[in-house]
Structures are given as structure tokens and as C-alpha cells.
XYZ file of C-alpha atoms in Angstrom:
128
model
C -2.981 35.409 -0.652
C -1.952 32.754 -3.131
C -4.107 29.729 -3.738
C -2.645 26.216 -3.576
C -3.494 24.586 -6.900
C -1.517 21.392 -6.362
C -3.566 18.254 -6.662
C -2.680 14.941 -5.087
C -2.706 11.884 -7.258
C -2.290 8.232 -6.530
C -2.656 5.358 -8.939
C -2.998 1.732 -8.036
C -2.891 -1.616 -9.759
C -3.186 -5.173 -8.529
C -2.288 -8.652 -9.622
C -2.164 -12.157 -8.223
C 0.952 -14.179 -9.008
C 0.758 -17.709 -7.637
C 0.270 -16.498 -4.118
C -0.467 -13.145 -2.556
C -2.487 -10.350 -4.069
C -0.026 -7.557 -4.871
C -1.379 -4.003 -4.886
C 1.031 -1.453 -6.302
C 0.494 2.124 -5.135
C 2.105 5.058 -6.933
C 2.150 8.781 -6.211
C 0.787 10.480 -3.124
C -1.293 8.791 -0.442
C -2.995 11.551 1.479
C -6.409 12.839 2.478
C -7.228 13.670 -1.145
C -6.519 10.134 -2.403
C -7.459 8.126 0.696
C -11.052 7.247 -0.124
C -10.544 5.307 -3.391
C -7.481 3.536 -2.001
C -9.342 2.526 1.158
C -12.242 1.218 -0.945
C -9.879 -0.861 -3.089
C -8.070 -2.284 -0.059
C -11.420 -3.103 1.564
C -12.294 -5.083 -1.565
C -9.053 -7.075 -1.648
C -9.258 -7.819 2.093
C -12.928 -8.843 2.050
C -12.400 -12.570 1.603
C -11.263 -15.132 4.131
C -7.570 -15.300 5.023
C -6.339 -12.518 2.700
C -2.697 -12.682 1.630
C -1.836 -9.111 0.667
C 1.336 -7.360 -0.431
C 1.246 -3.566 -0.687
C 4.032 -2.378 -2.982
C 4.848 1.152 -1.828
C 8.118 1.606 -3.728
C 6.602 4.215 -6.080
C 4.821 6.188 -3.345
C 6.251 9.698 -3.223
C 4.343 10.968 -0.159
C 2.189 9.610 2.648
C 0.393 11.504 5.407
C -1.641 10.447 8.439
C -4.631 9.576 6.220
C -2.372 7.216 4.278
C -1.029 5.644 7.462
C -4.605 5.203 8.633
C -5.419 3.289 5.432
C -2.439 0.994 5.993
C -3.511 0.365 9.593
C -7.083 -0.362 8.502
C -5.867 -2.870 5.894
C -3.614 -4.508 8.489
C -6.430 -4.798 11.016
C -8.811 -6.296 8.425
C -6.178 -8.815 7.291
C -5.252 -9.893 10.810
C -8.911 -10.174 11.882
C -9.328 -12.730 9.086
C -6.088 -14.529 9.981
C -4.371 -13.335 6.816
C -0.991 -11.792 6.033
C 0.102 -8.308 5.011
C 3.531 -7.191 3.841
C 4.589 -3.669 2.893
C 7.181 -3.532 0.112
C 9.516 -0.599 0.613
C 13.139 0.179 1.122
C 12.575 3.929 1.338
C 14.351 5.093 4.484
C 12.090 8.163 4.719
C 8.947 6.010 4.771
C 10.490 3.655 7.340
C 11.355 6.723 9.446
C 7.726 7.896 9.191
C 6.575 4.466 10.434
C 9.005 4.693 13.363
C 7.897 8.242 14.193
C 4.260 7.164 14.203
C 5.044 4.215 16.473
C 4.254 1.723 13.698
C 7.670 0.286 12.862
C 7.049 -2.987 14.705
C 3.440 -3.210 13.570
C 4.016 -3.946 9.876
C 6.061 -6.601 8.141
C 8.228 -4.923 5.503
C 10.371 -6.330 2.706
C 12.516 -4.667 0.016
C 10.834 -6.343 -3.002
C 7.580 -8.129 -3.760
C 7.452 -11.889 -3.799
C 7.526 -13.608 -7.170
C 5.941 -16.881 -8.205
C 7.684 -19.814 -6.532
C 10.399 -17.527 -5.149
C 11.301 -16.149 -8.586
C 11.305 -12.552 -9.784
C 8.130 -10.515 -9.340
C 5.373 -11.011 -11.874
C 4.971 -7.692 -13.669
C 1.677 -8.491 -15.431
C -0.368 -5.700 -13.911
C -3.790 -4.348 -14.797
C -4.897 -0.882 -13.785
C -7.756 -0.507 -11.318
C -9.096 2.917 -12.125
């Protein structure tokens, strides 16, 4: 029997650009990467009235553990009367949301907000 030696990886970075906190997620969001991502999202949603944008454009895979993290972040944000937006235009991801019954639960947009309506601020620092 062959052994699966694939290893999931997900990297994340965050920045604040005259408005919401933008967390960029890259790679796979699954059971193997869920814990550090959940911890980071708990940190950025800890304050009052969090304004959070999750940029998922570079996410290559998400499973039920990843969807659970997104739901947890949403629930924390809404409990504190904040806002959450998922940045994606990936039709596969949107189909996964629909299949899980979550398509009307999240606000989605095709690109992250920029300062004062301008282009996105790309000054990002890694959070690893």
C-alpha cells in the first residue's frame, strides 16, 4: 500500500489599509492547516467591531475544516457587530459555498478594497 506523502500548506499575511484588516490566505485550507489559521483569525477578530476582509484569491483548496474556520470568523465578527467580506472570483469556491448551503451567508467581492476606493494596498507583512 502506498503512503500519501503530500503535505498541506497555507500561508497568510495581513495588513490594514485605511479601513479593514485584510488577511490574505494562500495555498490549501484544510484540516492540516486549520489550527494556525483559526488562531490568526481569532486574533484579528478579538477587538470590538472588527472590519475584516479575507482575500481567498490565492487559495488552491478548501475542505470542510476550512469552511468551518470561515464560519467561525463570520460568527465572531457578527457577534461584535463587525463586517466580513470574502474576496474571491473563483467559480469553484463559490460552487463549494453553494453546495455547503453558505452562498447567502457570506458577502463576497472580486477584489479587496483599497484606501479611499483606490487600488488595493499591497504592503503586506508575513505572519508566520
